[in-house]
JSON list of C-alpha atoms in Angstrom, two decimals:
[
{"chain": "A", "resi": 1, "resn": "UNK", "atom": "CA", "xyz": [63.83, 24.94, 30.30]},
{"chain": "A", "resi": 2, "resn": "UNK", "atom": "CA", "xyz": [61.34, 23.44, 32.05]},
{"chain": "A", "resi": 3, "resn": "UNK", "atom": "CA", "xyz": [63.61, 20.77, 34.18]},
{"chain": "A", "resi": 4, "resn": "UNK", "atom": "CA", "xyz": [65.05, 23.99, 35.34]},
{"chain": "A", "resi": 5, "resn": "UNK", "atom": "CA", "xyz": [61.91, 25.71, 36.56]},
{"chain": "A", "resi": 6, "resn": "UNK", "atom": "CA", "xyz": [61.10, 22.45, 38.62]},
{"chain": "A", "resi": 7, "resn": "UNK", "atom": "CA", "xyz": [64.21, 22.31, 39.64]},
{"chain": "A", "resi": 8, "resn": "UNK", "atom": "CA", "xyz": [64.05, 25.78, 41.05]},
{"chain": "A", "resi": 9, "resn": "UNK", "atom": "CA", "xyz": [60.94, 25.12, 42.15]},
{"chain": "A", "resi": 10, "resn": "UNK", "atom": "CA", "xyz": [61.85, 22.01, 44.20]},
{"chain": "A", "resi": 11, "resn": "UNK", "atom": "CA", "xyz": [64.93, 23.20, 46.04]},
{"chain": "A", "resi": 12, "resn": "UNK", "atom": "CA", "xyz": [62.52, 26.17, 46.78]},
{"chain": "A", "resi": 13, "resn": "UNK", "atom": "CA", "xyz": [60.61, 23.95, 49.10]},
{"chain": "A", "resi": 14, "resn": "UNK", "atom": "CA", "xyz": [63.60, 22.33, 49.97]},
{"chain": "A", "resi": 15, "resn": "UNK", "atom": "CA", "xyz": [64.75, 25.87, 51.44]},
{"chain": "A", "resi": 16, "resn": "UNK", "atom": "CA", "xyz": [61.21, 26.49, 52.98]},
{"chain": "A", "resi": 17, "resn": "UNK", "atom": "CA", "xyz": [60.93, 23.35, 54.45]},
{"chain": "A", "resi": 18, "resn": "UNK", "atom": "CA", "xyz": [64.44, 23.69, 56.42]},
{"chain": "A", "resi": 19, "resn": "UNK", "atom": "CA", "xyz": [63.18, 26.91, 57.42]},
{"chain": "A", "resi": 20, "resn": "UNK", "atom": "CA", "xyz": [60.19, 25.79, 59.04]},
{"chain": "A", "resi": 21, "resn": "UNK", "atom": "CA", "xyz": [62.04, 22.79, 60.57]},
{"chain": "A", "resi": 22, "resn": "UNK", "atom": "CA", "xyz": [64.24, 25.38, 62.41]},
{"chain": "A", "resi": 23, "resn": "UNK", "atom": "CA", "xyz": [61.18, 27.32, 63.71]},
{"chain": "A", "resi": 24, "resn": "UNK", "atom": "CA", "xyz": [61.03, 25.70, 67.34]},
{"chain": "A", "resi": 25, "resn": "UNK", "atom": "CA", "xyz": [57.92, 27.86, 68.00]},
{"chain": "A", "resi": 26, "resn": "UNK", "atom": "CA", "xyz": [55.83, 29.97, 65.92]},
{"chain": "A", "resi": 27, "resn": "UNK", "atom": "CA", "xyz": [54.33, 33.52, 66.81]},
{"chain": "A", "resi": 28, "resn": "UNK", "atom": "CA", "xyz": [50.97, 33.82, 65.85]},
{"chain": "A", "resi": 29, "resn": "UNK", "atom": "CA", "xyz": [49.58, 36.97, 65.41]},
{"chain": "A", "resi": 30, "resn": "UNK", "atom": "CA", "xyz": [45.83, 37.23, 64.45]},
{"chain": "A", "resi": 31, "resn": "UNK", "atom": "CA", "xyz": [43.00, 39.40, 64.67]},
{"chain": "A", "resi": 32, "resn": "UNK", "atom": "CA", "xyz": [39.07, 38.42, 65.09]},
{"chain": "A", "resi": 33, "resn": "UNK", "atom": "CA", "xyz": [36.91, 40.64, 62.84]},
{"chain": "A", "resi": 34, "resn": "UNK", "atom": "CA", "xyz": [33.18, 41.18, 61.90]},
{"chain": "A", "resi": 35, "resn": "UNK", "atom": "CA", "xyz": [32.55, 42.93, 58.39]},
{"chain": "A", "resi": 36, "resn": "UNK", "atom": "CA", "xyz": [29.16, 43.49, 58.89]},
{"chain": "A", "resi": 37, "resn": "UNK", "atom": "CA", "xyz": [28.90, 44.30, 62.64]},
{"chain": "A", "resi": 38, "resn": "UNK", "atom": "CA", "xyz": [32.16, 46.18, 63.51]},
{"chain": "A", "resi": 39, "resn": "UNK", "atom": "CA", "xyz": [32.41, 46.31, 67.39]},
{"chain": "A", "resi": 40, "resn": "UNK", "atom": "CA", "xyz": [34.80, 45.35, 70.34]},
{"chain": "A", "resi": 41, "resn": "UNK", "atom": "CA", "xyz": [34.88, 42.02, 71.95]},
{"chain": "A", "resi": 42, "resn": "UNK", "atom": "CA", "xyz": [35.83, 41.02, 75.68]},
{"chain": "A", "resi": 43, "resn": "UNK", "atom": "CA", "xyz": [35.15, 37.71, 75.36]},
{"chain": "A", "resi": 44, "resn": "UNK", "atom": "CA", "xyz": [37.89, 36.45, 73.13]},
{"chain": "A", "resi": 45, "resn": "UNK", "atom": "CA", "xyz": [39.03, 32.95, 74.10]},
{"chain": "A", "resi": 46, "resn": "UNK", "atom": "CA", "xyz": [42.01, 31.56, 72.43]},
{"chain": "A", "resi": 47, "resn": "UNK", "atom": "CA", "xyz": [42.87, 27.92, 72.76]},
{"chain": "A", "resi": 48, "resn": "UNK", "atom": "CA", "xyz": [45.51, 25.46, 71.84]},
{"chain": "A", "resi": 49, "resn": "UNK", "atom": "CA", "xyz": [44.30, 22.33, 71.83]},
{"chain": "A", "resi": 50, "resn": "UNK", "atom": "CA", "xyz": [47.60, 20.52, 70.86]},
{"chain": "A", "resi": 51, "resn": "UNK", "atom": "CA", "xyz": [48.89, 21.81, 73.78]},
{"chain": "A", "resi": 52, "resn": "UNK", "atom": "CA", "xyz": [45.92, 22.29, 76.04]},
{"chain": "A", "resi": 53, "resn": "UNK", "atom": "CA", "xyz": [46.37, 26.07, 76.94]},
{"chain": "A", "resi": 54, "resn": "UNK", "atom": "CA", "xyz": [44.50, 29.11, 76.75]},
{"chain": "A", "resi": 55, "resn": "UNK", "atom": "CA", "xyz": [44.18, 32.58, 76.73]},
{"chain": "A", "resi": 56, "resn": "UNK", "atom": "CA", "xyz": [42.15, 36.05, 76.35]},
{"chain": "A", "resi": 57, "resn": "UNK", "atom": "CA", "xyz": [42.30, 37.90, 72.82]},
{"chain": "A", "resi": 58, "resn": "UNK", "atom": "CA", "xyz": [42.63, 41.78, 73.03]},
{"chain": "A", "resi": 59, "resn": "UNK", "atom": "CA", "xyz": [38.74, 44.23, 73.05]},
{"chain": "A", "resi": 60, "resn": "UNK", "atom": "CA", "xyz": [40.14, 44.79, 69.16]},
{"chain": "A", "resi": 61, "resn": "UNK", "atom": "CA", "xyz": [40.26, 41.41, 68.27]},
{"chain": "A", "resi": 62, "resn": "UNK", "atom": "CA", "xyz": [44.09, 41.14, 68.75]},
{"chain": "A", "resi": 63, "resn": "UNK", "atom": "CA", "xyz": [45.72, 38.52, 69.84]},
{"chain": "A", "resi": 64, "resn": "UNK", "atom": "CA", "xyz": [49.20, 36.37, 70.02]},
{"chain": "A", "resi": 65, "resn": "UNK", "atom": "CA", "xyz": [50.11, 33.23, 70.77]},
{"chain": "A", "resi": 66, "resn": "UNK", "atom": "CA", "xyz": [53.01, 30.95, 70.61]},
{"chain": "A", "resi": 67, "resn": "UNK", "atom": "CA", "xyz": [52.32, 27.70, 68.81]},
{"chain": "A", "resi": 68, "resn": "UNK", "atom": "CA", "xyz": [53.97, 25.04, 66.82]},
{"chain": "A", "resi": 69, "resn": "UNK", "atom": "CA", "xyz": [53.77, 23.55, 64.00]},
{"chain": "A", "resi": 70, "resn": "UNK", "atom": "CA", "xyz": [50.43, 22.17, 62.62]},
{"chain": "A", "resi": 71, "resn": "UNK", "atom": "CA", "xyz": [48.97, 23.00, 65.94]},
{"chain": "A", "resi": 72, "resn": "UNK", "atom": "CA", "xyz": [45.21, 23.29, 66.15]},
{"chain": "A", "resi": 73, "resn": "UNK", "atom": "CA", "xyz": [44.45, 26.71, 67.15]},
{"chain": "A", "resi": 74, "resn": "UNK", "atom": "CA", "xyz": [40.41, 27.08, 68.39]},
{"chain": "A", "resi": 75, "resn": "UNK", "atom": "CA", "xyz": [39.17, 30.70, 68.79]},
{"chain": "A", "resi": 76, "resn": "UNK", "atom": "CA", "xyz": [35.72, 31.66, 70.43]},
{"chain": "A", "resi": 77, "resn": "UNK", "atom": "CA", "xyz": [33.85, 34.67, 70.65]},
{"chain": "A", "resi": 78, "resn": "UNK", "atom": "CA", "xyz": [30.86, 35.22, 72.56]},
{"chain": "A", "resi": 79, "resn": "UNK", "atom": "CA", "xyz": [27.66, 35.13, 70.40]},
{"chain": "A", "resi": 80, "resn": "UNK", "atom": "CA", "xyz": [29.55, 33.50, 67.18]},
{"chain": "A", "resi": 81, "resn": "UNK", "atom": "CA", "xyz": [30.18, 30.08, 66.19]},
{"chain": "A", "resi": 82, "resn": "UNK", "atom": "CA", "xyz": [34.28, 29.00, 67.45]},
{"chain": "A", "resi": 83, "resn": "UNK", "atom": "CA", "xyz": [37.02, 29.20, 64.60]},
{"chain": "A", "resi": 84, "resn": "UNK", "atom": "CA", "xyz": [39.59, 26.99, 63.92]},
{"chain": "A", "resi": 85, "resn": "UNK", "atom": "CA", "xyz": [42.96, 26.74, 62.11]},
{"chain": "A", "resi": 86, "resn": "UNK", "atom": "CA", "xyz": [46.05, 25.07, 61.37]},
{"chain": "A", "resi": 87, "resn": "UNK", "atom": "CA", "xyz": [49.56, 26.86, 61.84]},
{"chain": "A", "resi": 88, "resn": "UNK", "atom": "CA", "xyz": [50.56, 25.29, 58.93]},
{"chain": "A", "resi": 89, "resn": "UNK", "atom": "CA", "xyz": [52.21, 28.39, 57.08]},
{"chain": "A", "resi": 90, "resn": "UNK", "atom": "CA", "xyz": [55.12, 30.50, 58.88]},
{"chain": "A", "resi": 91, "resn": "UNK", "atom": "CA", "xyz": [57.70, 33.42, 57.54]},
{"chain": "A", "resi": 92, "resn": "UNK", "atom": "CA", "xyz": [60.42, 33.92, 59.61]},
{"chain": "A", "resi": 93, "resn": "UNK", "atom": "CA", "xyz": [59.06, 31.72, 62.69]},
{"chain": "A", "resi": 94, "resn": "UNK", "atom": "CA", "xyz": [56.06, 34.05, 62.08]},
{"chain": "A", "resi": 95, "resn": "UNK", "atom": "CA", "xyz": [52.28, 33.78, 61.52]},
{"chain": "A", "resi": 96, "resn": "UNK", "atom": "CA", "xyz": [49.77, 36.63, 60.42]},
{"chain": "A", "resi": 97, "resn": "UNK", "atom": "CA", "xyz": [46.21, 35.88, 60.00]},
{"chain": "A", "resi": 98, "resn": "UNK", "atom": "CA", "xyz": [42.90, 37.61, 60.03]},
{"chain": "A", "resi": 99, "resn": "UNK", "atom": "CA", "xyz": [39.42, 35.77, 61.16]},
{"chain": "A", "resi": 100, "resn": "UNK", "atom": "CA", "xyz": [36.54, 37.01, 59.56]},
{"chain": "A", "resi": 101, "resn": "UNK", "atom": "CA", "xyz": [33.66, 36.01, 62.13]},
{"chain": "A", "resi": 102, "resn": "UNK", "atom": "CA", "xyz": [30.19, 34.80, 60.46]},
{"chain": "A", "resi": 103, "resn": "UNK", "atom": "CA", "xyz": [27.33, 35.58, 63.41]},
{"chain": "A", "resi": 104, "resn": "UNK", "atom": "CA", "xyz": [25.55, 32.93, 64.64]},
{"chain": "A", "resi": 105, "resn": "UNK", "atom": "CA", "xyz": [21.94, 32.32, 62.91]},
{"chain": "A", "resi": 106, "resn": "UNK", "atom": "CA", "xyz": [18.91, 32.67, 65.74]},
{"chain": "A", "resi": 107, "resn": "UNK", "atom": "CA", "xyz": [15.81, 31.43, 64.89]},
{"chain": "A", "resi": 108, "resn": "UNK", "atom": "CA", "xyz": [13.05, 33.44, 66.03]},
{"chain": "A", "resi": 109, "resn": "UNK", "atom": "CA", "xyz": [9.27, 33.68, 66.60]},
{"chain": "A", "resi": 110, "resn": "UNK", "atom": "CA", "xyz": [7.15, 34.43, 63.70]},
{"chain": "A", "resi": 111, "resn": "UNK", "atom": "CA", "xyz": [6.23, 38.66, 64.76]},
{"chain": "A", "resi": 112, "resn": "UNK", "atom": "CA", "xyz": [2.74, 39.13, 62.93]},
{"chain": "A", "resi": 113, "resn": "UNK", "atom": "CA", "xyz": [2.49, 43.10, 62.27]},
{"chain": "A", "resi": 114, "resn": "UNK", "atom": "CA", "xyz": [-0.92, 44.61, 62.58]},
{"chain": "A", "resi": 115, "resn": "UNK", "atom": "CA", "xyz": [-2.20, 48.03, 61.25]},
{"chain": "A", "resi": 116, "resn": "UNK", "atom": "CA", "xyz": [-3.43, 50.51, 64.28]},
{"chain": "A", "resi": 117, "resn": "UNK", "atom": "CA", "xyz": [-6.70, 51.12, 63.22]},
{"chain": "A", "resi": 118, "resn": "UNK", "atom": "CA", "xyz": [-7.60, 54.94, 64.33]},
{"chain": "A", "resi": 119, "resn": "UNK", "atom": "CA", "xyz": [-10.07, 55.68, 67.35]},
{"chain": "A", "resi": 120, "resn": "UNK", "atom": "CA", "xyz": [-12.89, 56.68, 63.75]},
{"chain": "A", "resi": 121, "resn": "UNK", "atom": "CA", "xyz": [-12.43, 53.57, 62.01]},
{"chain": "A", "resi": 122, "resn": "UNK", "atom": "CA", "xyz": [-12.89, 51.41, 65.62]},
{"chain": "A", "resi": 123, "resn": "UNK", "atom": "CA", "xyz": [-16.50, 53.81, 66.00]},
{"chain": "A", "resi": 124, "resn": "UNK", "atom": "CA", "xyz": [-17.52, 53.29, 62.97]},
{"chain": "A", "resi": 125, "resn": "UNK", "atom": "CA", "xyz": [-17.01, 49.53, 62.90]},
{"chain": "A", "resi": 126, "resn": "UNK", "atom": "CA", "xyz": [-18.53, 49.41, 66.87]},
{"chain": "A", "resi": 127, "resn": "UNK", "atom": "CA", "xyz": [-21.93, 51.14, 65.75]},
{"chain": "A", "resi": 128, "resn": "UNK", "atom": "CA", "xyz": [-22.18, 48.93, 62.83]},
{"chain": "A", "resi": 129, "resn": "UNK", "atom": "CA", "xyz": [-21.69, 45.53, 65.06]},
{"chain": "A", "resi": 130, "resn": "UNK", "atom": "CA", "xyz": [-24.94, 43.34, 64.88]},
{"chain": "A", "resi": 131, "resn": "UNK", "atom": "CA", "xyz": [-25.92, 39.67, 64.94]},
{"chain": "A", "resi": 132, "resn": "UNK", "atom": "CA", "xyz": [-26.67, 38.78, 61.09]},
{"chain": "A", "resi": 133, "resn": "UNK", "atom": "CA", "xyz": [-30.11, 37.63, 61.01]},
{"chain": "A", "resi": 134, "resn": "UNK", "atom": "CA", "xyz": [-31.40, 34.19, 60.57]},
{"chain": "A", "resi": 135, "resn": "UNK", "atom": "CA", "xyz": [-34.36, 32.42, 60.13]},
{"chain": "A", "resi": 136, "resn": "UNK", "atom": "CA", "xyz": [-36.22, 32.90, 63.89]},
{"chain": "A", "resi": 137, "resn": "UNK", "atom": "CA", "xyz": [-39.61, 32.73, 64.65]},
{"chain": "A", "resi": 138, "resn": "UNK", "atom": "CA", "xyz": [-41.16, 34.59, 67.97]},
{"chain": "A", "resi": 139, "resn": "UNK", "atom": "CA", "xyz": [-43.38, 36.65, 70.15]},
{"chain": "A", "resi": 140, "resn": "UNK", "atom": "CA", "xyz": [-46.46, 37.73, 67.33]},
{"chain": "A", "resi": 141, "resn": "UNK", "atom": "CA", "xyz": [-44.83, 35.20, 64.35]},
{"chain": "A", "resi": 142, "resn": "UNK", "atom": "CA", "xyz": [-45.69, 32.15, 66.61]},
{"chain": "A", "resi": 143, "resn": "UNK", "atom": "CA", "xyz": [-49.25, 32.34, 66.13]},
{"chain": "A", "resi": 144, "resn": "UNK", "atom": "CA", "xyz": [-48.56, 32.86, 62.46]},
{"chain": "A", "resi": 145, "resn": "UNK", "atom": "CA", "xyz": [-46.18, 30.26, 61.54]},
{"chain": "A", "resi": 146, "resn": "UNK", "atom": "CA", "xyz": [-46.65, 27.71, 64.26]},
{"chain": "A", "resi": 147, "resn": "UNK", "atom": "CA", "xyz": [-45.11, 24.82, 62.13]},
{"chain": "A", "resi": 148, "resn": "UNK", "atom": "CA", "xyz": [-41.89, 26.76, 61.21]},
{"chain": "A", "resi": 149, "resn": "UNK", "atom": "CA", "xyz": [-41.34, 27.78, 64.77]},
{"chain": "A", "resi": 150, "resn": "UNK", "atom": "CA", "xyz": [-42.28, 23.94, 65.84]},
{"chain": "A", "resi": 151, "resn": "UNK", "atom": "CA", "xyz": [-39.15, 23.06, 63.22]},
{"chain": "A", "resi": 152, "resn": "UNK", "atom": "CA", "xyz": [-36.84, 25.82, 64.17]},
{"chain": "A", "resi": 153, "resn": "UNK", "atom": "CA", "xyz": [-37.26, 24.44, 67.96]},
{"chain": "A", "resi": 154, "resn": "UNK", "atom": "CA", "xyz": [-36.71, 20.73, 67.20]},
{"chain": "A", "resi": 155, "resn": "UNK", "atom": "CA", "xyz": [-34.56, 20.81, 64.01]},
{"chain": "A", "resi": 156, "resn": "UNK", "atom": "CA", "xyz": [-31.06, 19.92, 64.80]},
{"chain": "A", "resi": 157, "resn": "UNK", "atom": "CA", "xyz": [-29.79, 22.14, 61.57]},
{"chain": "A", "resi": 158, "resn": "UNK", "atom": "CA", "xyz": [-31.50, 25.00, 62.47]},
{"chain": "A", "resi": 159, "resn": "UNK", "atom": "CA", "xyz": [-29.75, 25.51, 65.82]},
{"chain": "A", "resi": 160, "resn": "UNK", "atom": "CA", "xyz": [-26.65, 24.24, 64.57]},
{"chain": "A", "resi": 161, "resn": "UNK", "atom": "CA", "xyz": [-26.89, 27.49, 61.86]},
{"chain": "A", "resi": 162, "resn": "UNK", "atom": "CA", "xyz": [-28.03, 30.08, 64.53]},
{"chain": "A", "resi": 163, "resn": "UNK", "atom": "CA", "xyz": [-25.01, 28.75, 66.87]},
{"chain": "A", "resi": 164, "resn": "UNK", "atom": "CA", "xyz": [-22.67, 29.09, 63.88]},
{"chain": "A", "resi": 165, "resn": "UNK", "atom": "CA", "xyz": [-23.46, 32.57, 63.27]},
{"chain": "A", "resi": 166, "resn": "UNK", "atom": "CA", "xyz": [-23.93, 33.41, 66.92]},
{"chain": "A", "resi": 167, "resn": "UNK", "atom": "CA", "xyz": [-19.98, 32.16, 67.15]},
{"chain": "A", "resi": 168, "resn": "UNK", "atom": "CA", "xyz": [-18.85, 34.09, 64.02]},
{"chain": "A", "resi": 169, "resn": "UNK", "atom": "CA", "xyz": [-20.86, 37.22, 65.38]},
{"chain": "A", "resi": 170, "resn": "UNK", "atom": "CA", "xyz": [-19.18, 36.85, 68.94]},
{"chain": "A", "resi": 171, "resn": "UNK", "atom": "CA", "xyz": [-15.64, 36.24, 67.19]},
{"chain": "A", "resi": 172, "resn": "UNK", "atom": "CA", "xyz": [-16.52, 39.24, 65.56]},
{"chain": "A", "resi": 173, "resn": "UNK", "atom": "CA", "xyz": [-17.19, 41.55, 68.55]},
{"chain": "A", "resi": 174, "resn": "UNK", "atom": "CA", "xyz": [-14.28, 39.85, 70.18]},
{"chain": "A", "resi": 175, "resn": "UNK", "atom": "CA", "xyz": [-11.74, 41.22, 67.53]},
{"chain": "A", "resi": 176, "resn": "UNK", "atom": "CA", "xyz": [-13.00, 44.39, 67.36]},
{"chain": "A", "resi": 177, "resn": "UNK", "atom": "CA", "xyz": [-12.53, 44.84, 70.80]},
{"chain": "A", "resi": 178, "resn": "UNK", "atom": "CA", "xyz": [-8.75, 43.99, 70.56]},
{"chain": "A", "resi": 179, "resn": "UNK", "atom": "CA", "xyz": [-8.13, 46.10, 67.70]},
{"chain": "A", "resi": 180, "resn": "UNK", "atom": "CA", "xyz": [-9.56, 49.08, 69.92]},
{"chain": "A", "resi": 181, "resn": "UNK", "atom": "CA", "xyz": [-7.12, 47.72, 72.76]},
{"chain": "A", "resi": 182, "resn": "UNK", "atom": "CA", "xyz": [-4.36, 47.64, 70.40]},
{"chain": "A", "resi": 183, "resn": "UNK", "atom": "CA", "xyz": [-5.95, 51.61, 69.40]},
{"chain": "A", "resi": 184, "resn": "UNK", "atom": "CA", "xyz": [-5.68, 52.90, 73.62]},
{"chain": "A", "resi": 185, "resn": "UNK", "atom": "CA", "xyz": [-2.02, 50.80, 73.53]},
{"chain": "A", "resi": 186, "resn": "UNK", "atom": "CA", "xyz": [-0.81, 53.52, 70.71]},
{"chain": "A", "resi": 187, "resn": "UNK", "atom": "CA", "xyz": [-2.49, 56.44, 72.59]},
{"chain": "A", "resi": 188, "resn": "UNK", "atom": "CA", "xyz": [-0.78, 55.07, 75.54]},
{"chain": "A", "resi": 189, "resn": "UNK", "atom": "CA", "xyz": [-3.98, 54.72, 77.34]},
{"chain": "A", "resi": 190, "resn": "UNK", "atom": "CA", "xyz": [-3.05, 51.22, 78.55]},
{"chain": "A", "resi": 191, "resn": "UNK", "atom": "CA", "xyz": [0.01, 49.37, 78.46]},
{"chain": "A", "resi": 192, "resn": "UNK", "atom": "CA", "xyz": [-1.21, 45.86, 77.14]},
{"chain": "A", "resi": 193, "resn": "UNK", "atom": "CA", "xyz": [0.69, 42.62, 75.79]},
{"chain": "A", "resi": 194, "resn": "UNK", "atom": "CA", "xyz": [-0.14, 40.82, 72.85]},
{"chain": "A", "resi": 195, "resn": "UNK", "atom": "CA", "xyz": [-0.85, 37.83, 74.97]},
{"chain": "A", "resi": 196, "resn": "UNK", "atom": "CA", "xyz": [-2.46, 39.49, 77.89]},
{"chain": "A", "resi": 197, "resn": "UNK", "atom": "CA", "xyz": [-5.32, 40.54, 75.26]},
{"chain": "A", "resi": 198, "resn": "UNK", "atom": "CA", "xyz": [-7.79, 37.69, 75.18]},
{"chain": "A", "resi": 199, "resn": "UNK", "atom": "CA", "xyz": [-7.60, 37.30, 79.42]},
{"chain": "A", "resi": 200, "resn": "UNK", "atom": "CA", "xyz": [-8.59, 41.23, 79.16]},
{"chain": "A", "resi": 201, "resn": "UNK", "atom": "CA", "xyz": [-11.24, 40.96, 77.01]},
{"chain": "A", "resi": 202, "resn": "UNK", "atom": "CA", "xyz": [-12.55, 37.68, 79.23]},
{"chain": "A", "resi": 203, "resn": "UNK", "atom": "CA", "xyz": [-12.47, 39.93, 82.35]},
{"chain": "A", "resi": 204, "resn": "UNK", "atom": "CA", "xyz": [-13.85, 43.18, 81.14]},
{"chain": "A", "resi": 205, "resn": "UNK", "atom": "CA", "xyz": [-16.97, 41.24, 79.43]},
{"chain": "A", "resi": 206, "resn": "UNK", "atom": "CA", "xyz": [-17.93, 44.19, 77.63]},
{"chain": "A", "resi": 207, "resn": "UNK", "atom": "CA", "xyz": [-21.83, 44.61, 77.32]},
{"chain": "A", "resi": 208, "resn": "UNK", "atom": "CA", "xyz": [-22.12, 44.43, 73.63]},
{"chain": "A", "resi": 209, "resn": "UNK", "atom": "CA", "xyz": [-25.24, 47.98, 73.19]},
{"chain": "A", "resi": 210, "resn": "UNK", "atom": "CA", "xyz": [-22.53, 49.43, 75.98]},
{"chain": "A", "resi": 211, "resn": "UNK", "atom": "CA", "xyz": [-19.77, 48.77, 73.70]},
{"chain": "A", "resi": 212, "resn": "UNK", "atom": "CA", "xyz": [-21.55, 49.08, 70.25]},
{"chain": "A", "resi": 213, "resn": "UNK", "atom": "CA", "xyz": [-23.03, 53.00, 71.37]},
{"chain": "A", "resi": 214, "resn": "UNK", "atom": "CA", "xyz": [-20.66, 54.31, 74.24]},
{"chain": "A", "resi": 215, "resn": "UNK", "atom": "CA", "xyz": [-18.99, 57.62, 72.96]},
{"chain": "A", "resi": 216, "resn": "UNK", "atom": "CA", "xyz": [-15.01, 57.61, 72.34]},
{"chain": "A", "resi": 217, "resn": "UNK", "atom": "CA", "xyz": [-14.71, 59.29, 76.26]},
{"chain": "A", "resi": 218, "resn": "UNK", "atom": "CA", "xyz": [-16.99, 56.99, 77.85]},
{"chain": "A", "resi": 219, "resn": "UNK", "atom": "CA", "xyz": [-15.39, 54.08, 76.60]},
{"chain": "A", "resi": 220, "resn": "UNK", "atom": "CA", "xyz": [-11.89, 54.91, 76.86]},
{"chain": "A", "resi": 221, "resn": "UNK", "atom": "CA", "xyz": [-12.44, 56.26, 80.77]},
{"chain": "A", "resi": 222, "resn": "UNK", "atom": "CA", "xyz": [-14.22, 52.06, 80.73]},
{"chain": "A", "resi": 223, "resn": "UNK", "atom": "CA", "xyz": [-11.65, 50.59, 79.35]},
{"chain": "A", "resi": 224, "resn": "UNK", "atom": "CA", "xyz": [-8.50, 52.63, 81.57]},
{"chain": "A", "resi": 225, "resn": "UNK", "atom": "CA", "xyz": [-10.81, 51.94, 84.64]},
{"chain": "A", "resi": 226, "resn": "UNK", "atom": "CA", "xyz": [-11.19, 48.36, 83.69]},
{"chain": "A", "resi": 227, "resn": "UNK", "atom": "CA", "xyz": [-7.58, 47.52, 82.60]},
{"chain": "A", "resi": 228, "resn": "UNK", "atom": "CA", "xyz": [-6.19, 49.19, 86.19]},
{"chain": "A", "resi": 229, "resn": "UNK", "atom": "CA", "xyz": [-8.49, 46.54, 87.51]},
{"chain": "A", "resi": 230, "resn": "UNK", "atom": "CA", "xyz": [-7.14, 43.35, 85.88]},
{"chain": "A", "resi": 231, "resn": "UNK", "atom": "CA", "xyz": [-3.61, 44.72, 86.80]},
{"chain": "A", "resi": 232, "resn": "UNK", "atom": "CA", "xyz": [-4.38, 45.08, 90.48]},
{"chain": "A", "resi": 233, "resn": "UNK", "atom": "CA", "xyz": [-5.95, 41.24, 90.90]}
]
């Protein structure tokens, strides 16, 4: 029983292999797809590269081409990596075949998404903005503590700690003036990029009491007035 199923089996592809040896040329018919993006192309670029020709799909992702057998068939598609196959099957002299296009990975920028802090929150952060204190001697103090302010004038450590938190207080200032930006940007009171913010804040050099007490009118009408400014340089 079994001698007779391989025999069946191998005059089968006897048959099929005549068949295809009669099949001078092969029709191939094929279609270009995207399962997760369905949409038309016009850039569909069909070639042959065992025979070195080429040719435009259909806007549905149709297309047919004559081809023989075991030819390397390349297809491109604007925006997706290039297909290939083999015309290695055929019924009839014929070839149907679907290409399921993957879309091409892009690697892109890291976006960082901030909260829009509300015009309240921005005030009530602005009238709390101050310089933390640190250990400073002057004016009255002098006369009192004339060895600490004689170390807080030559001590190395000392300044280094009032610059530190001179720097962290100034960072401070400096962020809370972009989130406000970033505030007038949703009120579409300016039209500001991301990366335009820090030349901005450079040009407008806010006074910090100005900034710190101005009401939500007087500083908005500032910064619109300033911001038409830095556009016009």
């Amino acid at each position: 029983m079994n001698r007779i199923v391989l025999l069946l089996l191998f005059v089968s592809f006897l048959q099929n292999c005549k068949a295809q040896s009669n099949c001078s040329e092969i029709t191939v018919k094929a279609r270009v797809i995207d399962t997760l993006r369905p949409q038309s192309f016009y850039h569909v670029v069909v070639f042959n590269k065992s025979r070195g020709t080429a040719m435009f799909g259909q806007p549905d992702g149709w297309f047919t081409v004559q081809a023989r057998l075991f030819d390397t068939i390349v297809v491109s598609v604007k925006e997706y990596p290039k297909e290939t196959f083999i015309v290695n099957e055929e019924i009839s002299c014929r070839l149907n075949k679907v290409i399921v296009l993957k879309y091409k990975s892009k690697k892109l920028n890291e976006v960082i998404l901030r909260p829009i802090k509300s015009a309240a929150e921005i005030k009530e952060e602005r009238q709390k903005l101050a310089l933390g204190k640190t250990r400073s001697v002057t004016g009255i103090d002098v006369l009192q503590s004339p060895i600490t302010f004689l170390y807080e004038t030559f001590s190395q450590k000392e300044r280094s700690k009032r610059w530190v938190a001179e720097a962290r207080f100034a960072d401070k200032q400096r962020e809370l003036l972009k989130e406000y930006l970033r505030t007038c940007n949703s009120y579409n009171l300016i039209s500001i990029d991301e990366q335009e913010m820090d030349d901005f804040v450079d040009f407008m050099n806010m006074d910090l009491n100005f900034f710190r007490s101005a009401s939500d009118y007087g500083l908005a009408l500032f910064v619109k007035r300033k911001f038409q400014e830095f556009k016009s340089r």
